[in-house]
N, CA, C and O atoms as CSV, one atom per row, in Angstrom:
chain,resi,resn,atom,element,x,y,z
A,1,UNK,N,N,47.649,61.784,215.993
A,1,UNK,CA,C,47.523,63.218,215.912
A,1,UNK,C,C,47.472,63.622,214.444
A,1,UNK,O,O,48.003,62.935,213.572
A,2,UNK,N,N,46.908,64.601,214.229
A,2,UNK,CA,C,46.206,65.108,212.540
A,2,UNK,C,C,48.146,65.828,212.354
A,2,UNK,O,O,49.017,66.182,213.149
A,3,UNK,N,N,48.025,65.731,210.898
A,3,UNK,CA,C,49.229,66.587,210.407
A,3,UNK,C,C,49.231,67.479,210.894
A,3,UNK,O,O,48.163,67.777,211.429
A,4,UNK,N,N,50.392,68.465,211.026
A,4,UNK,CA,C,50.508,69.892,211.194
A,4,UNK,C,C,49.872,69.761,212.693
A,4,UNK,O,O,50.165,70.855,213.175
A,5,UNK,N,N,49.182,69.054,213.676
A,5,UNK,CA,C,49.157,69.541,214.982
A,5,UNK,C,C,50.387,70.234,215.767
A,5,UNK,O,O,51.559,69.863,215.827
A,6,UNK,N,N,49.787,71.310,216.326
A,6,UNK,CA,C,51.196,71.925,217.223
A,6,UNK,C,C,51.663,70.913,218.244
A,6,UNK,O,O,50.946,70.654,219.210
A,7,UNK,N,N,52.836,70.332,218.070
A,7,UNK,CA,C,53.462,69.216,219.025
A,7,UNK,C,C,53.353,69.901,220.311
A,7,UNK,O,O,52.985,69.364,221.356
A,8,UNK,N,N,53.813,71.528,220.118
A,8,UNK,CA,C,54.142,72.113,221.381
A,8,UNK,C,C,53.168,71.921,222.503
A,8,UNK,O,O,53.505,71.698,223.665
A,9,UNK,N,N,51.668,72.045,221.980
A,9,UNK,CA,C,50.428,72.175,223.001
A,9,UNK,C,C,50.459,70.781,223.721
A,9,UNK,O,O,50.072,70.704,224.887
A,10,UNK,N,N,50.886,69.748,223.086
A,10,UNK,CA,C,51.380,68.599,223.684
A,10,UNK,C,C,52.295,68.239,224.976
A,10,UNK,O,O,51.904,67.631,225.972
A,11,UNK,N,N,53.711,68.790,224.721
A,11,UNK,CA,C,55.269,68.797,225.360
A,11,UNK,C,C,54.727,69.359,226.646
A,11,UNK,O,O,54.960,68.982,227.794
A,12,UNK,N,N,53.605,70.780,226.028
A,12,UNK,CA,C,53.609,71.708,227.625
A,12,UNK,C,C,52.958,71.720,228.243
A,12,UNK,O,O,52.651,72.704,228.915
A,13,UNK,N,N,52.456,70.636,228.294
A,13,UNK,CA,C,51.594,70.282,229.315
A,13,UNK,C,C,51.777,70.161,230.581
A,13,UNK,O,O,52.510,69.233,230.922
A,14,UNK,N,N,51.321,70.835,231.411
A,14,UNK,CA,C,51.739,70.937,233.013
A,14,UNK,C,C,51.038,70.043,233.734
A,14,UNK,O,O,49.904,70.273,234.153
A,15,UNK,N,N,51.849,68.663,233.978
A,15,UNK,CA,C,51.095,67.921,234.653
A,15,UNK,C,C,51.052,67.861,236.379
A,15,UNK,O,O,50.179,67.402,237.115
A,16,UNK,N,N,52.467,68.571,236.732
A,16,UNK,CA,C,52.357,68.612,238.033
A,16,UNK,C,C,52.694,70.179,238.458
A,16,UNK,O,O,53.517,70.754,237.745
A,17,UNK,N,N,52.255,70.739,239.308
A,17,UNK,CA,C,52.271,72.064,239.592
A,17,UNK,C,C,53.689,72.049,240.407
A,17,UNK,O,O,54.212,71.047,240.895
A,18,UNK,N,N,54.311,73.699,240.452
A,18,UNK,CA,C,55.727,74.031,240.694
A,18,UNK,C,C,55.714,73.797,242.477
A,18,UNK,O,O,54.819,74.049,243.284
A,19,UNK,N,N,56.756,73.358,242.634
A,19,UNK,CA,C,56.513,73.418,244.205
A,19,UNK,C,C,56.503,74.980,244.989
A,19,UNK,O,O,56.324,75.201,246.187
A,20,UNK,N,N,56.794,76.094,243.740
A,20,UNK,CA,C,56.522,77.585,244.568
A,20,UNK,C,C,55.207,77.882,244.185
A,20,UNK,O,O,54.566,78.816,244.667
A,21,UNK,N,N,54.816,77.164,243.389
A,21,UNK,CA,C,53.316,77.174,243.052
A,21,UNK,C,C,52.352,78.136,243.941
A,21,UNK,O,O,52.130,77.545,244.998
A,22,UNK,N,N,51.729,79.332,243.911
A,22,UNK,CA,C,50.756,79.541,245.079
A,22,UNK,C,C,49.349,79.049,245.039
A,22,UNK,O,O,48.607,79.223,246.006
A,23,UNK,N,N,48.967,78.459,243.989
A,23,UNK,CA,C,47.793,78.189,243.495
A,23,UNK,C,C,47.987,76.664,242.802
A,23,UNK,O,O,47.746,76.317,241.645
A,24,UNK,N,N,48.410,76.035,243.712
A,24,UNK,CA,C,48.400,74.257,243.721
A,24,UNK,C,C,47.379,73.893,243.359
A,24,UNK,O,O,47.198,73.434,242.231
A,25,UNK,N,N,46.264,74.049,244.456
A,25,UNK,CA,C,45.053,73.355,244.166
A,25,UNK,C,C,44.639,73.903,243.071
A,25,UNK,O,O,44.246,73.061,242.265
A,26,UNK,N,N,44.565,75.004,242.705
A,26,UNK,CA,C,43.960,75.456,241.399
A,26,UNK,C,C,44.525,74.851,240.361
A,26,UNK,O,O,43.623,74.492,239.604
A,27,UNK,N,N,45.662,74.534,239.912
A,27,UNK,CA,C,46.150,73.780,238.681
A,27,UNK,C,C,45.769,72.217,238.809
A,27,UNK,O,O,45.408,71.459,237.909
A,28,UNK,N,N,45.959,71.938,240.239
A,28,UNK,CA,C,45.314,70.506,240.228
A,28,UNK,C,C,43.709,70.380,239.342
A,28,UNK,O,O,43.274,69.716,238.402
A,29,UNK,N,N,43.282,71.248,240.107
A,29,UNK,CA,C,41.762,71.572,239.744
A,29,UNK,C,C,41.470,71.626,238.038
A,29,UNK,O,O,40.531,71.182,237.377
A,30,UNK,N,N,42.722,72.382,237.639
A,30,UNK,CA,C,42.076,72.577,235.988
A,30,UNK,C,C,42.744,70.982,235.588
A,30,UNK,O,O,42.232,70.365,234.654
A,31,UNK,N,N,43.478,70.602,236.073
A,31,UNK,CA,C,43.787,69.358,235.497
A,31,UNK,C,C,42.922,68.209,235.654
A,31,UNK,O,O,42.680,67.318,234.840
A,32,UNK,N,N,42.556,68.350,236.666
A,32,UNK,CA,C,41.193,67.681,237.278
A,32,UNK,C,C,40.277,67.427,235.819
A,32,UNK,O,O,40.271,66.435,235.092
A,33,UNK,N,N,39.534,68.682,235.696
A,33,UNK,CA,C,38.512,69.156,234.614
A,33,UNK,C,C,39.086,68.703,233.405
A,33,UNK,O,O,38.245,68.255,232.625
A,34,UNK,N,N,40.610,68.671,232.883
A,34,UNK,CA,C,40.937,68.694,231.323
A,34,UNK,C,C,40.893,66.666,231.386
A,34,UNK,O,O,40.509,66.024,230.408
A,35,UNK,N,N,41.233,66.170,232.347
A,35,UNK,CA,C,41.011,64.603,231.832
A,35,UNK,C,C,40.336,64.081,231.117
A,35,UNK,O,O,40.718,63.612,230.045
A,36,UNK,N,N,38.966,64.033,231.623
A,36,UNK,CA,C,38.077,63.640,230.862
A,36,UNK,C,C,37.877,63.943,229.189
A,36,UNK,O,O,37.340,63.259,228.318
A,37,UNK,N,N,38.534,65.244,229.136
A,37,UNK,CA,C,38.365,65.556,227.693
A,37,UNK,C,C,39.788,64.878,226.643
A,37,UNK,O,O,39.686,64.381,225.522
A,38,UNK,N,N,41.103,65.085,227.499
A,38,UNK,CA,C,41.884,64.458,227.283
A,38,UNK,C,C,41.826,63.004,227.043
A,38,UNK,O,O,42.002,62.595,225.896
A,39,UNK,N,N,41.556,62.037,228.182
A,39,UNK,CA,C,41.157,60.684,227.770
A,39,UNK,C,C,39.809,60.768,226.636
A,39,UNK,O,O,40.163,59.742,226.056
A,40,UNK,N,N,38.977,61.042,226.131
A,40,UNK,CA,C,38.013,61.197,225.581
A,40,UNK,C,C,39.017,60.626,224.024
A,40,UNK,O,O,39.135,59.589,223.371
A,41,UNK,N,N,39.603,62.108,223.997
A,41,UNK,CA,C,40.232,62.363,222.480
A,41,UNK,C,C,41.171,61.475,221.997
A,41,UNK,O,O,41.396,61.172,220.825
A,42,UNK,N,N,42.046,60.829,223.681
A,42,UNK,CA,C,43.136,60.167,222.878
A,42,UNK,C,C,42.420,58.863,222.709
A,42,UNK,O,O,42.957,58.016,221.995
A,43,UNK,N,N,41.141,58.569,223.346
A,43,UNK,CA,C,40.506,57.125,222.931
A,43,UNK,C,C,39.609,57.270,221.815
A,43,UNK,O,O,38.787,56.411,221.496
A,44,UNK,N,N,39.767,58.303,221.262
A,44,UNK,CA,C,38.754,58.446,219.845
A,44,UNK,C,C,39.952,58.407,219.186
A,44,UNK,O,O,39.874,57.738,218.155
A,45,UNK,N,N,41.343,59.010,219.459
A,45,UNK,CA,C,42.218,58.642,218.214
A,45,UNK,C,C,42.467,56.945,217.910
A,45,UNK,O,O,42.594,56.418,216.805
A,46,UNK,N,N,42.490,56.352,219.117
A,46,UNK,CA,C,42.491,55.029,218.697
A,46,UNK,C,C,43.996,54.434,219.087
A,46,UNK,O,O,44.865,55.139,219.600
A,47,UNK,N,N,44.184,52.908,218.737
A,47,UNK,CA,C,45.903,52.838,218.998
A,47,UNK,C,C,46.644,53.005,218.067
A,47,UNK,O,O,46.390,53.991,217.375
A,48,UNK,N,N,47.790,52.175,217.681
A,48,UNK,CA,C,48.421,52.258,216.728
A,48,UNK,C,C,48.226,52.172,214.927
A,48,UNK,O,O,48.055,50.997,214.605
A,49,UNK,N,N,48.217,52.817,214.107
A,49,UNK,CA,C,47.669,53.259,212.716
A,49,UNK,C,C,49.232,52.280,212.227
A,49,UNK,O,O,50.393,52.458,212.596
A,50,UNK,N,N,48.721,51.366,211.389
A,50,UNK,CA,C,49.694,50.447,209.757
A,50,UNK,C,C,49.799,51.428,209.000
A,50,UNK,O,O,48.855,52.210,208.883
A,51,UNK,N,N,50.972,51.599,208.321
A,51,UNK,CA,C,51.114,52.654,207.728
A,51,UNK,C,C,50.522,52.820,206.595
A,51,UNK,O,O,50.707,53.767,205.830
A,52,UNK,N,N,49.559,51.625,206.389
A,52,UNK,CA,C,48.449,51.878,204.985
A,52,UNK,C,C,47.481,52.951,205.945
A,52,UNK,O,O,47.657,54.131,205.642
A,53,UNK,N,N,46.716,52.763,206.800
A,53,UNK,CA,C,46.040,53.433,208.005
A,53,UNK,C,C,46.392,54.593,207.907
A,53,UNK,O,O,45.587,55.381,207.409
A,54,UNK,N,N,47.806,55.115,208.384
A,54,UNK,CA,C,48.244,56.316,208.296
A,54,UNK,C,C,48.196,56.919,206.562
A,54,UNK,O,O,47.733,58.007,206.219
A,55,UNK,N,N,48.667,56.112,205.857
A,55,UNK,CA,C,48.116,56.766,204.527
A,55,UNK,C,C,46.902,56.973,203.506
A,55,UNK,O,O,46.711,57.250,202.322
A,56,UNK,N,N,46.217,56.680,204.641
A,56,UNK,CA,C,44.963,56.228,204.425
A,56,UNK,C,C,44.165,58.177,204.289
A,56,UNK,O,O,44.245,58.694,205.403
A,57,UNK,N,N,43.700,58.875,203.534
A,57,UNK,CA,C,43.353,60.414,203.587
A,57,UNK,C,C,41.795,60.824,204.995
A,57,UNK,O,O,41.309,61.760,205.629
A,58,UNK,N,N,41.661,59.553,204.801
A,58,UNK,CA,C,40.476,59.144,205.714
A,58,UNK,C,C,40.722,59.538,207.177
A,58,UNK,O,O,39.887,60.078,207.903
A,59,UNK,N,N,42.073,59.171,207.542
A,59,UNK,CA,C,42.507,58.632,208.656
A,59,UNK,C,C,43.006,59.979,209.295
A,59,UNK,O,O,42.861,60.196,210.498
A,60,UNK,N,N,43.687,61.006,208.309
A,60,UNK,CA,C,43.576,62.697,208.801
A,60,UNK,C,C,42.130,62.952,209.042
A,60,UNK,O,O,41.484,63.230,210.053
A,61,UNK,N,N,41.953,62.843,208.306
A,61,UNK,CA,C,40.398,63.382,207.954
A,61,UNK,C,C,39.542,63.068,209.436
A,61,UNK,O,O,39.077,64.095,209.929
A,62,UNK,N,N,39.350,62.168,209.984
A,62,UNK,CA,C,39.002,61.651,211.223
A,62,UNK,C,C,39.930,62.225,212.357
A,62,UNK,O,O,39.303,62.597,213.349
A,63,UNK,N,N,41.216,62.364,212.409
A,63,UNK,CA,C,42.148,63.282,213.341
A,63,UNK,C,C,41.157,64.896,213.517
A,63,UNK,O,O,40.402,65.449,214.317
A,64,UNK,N,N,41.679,65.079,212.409
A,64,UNK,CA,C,41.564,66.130,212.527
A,64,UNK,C,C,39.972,66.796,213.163
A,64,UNK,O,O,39.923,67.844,213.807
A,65,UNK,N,N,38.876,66.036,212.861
A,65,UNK,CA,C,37.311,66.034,213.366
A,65,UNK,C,C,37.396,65.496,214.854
A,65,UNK,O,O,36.404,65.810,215.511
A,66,UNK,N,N,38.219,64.859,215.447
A,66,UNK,CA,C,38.253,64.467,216.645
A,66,UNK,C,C,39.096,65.473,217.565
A,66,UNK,O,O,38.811,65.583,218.757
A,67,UNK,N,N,40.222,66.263,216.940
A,67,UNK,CA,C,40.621,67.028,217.455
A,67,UNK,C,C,40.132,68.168,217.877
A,67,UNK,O,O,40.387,68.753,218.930
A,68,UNK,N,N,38.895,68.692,216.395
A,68,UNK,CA,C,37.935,70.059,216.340
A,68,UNK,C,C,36.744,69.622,217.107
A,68,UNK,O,O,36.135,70.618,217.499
A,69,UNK,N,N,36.156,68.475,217.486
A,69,UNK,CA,C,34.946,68.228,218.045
A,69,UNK,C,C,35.082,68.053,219.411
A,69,UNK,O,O,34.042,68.019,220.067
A,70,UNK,N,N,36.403,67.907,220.117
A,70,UNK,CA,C,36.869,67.464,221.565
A,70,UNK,C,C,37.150,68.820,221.821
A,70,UNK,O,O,36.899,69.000,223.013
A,71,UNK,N,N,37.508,69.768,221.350
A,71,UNK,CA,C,38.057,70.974,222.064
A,71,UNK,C,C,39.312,70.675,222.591
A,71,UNK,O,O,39.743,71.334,223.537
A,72,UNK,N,N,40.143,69.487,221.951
A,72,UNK,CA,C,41.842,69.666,222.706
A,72,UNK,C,C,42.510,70.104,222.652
A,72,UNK,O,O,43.448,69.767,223.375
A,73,UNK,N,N,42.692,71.386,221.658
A,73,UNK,CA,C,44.226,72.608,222.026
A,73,UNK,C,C,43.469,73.403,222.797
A,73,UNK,O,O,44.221,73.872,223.651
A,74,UNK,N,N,42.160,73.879,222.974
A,74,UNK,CA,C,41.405,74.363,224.047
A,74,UNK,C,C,41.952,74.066,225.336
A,74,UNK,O,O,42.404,74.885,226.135
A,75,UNK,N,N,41.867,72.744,225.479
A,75,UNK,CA,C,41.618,71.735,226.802
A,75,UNK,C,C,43.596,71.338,227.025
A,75,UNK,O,O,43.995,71.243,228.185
A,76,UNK,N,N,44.295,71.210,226.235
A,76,UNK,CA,C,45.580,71.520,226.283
A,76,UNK,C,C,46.245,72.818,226.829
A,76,UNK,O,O,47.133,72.812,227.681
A,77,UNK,N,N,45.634,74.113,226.153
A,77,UNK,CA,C,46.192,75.327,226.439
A,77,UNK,C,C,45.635,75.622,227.785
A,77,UNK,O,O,46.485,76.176,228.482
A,78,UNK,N,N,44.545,75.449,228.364
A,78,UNK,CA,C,44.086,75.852,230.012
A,78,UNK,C,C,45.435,74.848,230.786
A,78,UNK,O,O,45.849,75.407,231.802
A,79,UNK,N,N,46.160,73.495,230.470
A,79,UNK,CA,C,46.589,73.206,231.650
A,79,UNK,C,C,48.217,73.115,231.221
A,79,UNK,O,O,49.024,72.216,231.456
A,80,UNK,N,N,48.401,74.474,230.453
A,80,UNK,CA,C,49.699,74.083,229.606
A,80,UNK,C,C,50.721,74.837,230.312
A,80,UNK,O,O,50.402,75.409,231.355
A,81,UNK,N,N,51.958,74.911,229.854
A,81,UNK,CA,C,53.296,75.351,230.927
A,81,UNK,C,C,53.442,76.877,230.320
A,81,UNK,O,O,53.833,77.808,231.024
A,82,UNK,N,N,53.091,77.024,228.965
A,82,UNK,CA,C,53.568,77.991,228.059
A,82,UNK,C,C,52.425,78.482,227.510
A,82,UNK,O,O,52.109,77.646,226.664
A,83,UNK,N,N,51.616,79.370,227.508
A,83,UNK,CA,C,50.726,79.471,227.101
A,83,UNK,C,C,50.737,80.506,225.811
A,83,UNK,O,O,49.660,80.860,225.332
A,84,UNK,N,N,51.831,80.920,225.334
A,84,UNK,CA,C,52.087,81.730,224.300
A,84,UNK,C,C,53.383,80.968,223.970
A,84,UNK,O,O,54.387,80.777,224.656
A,85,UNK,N,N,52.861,80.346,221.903
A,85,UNK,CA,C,53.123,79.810,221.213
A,85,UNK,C,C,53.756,80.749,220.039
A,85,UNK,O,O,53.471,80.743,218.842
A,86,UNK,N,N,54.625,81.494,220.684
A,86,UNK,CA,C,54.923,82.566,220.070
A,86,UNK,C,C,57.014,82.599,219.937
A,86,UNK,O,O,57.925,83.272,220.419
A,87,UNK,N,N,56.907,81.725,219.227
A,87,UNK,CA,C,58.855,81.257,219.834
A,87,UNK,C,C,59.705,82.178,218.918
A,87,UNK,O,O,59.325,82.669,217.855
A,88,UNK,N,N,61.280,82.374,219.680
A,88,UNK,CA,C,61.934,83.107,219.283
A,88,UNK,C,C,61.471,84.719,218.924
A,88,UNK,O,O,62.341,85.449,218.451
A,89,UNK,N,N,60.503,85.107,219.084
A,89,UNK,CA,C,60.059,86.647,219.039
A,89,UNK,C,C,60.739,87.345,219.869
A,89,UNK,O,O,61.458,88.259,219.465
A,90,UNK,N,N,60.601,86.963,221.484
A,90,UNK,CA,C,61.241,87.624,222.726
A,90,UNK,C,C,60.265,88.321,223.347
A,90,UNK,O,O,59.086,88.102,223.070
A,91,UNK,N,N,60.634,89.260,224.276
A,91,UNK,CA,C,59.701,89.750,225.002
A,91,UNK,C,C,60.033,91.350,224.676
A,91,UNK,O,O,60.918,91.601,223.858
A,92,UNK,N,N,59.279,92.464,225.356
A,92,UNK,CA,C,59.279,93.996,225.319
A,92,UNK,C,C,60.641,93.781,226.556
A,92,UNK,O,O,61.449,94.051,225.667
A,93,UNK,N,N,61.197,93.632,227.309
A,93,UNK,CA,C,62.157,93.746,228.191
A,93,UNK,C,C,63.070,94.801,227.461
A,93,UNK,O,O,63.655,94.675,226.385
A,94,UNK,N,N,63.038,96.014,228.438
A,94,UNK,CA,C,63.944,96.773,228.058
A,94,UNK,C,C,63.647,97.713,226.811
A,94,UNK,O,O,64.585,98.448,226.506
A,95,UNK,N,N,62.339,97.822,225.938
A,95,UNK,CA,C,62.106,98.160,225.022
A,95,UNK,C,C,62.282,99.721,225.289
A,95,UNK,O,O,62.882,100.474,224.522
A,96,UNK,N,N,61.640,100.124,226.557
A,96,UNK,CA,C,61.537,101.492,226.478
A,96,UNK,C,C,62.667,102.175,227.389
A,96,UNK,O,O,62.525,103.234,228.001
A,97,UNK,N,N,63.774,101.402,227.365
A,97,UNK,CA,C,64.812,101.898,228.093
A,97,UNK,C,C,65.588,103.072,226.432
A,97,UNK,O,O,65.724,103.017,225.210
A,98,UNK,N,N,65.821,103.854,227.463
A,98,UNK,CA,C,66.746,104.611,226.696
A,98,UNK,C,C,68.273,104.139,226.108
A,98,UNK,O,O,69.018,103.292,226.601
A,99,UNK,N,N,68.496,104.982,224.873
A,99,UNK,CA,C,69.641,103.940,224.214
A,99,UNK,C,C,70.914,103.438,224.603
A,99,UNK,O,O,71.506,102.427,224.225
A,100,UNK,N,N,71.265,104.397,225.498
A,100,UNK,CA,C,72.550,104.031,226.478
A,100,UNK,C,C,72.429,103.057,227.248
A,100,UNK,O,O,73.196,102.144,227.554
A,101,UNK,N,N,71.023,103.416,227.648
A,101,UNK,CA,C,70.743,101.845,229.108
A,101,UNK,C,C,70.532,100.346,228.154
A,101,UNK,O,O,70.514,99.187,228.569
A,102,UNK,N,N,70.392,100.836,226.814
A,102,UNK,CA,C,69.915,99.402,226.281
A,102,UNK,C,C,71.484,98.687,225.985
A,102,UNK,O,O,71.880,97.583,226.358
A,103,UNK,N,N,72.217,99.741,225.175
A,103,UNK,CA,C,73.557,99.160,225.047
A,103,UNK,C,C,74.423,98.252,226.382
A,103,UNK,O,O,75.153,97.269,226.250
A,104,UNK,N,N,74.051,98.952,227.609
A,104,UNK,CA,C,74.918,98.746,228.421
A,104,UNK,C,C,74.145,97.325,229.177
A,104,UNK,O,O,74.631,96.478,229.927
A,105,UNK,N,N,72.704,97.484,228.611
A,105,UNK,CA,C,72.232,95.739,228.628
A,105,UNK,C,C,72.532,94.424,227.986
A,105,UNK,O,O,72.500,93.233,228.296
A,106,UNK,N,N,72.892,95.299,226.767
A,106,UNK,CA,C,73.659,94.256,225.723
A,106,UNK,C,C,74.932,93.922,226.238
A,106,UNK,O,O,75.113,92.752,226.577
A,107,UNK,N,N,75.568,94.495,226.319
A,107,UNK,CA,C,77.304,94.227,227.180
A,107,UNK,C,C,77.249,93.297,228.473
A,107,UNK,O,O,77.957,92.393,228.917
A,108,UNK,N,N,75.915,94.030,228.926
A,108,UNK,CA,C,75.925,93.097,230.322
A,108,UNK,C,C,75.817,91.415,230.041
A,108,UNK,O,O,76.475,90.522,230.575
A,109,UNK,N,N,74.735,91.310,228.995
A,109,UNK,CA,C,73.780,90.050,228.405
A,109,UNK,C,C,75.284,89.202,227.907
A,109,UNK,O,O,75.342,88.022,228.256
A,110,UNK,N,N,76.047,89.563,227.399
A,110,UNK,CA,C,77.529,89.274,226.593
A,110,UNK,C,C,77.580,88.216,227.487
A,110,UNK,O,O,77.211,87.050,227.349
A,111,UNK,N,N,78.303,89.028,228.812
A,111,UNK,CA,C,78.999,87.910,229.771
A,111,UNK,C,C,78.386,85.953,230.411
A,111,UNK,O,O,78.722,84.978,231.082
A,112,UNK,N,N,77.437,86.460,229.638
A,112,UNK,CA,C,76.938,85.230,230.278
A,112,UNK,C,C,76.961,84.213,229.158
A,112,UNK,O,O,76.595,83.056,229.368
């Protein structure tokens, strides 16, 4: 994998669908479709890199063109668990609650 790749698009990869899943076959389905591109990329990365290999500037240099020419954070993010790479921000929950109701969310949030 090229430096600086997001590990995450990796980790979240949804390989098997939830058993409340309502749309099974459909995730099967996109997973179906992302293989080929998946096996593609990880057999253009090759096997194991000597760490002359890995220090080799060449050897990013080729990551990184195999990564941009395969379409794999593309082909990662359609069959991924998380699809917003957006950590620790949080969500709007509660944003437009009024200030009393927000406090008394915070107190609630405490106990746990």
């Amino acid at each position: 994998m090229p430096k600086d790749f997001p590990i995450n698009a990796l980790t979240n990869t949804k390989l098997l669908p939830d058993n409340d899943e309502t749309d099974m076959l459909g995730h099967l389905w996109k997973l179906a479709r992302a293989t080929p591109t998946l096996l593609s990329t990880f057999s253009q990365f090759g096997g194991a890199c000597s760490a002359e290999e890995l220090a080799d500037p060449g050897t990013q240099v080729r990551a990184e063109r195999v990564v941009r020419e395969t379409g794999l954070l593309d082909t990662l993010m359609s069959v991924s668990k998380c699809q917003d790479y957006v950590v620790n921000r949080g969500h709007y929950f509660g944003a437009d609650l009024p200030a009393a109701d927000k406090e008394a969310l915070i107190e609630y949030i405490k106990h746990f």
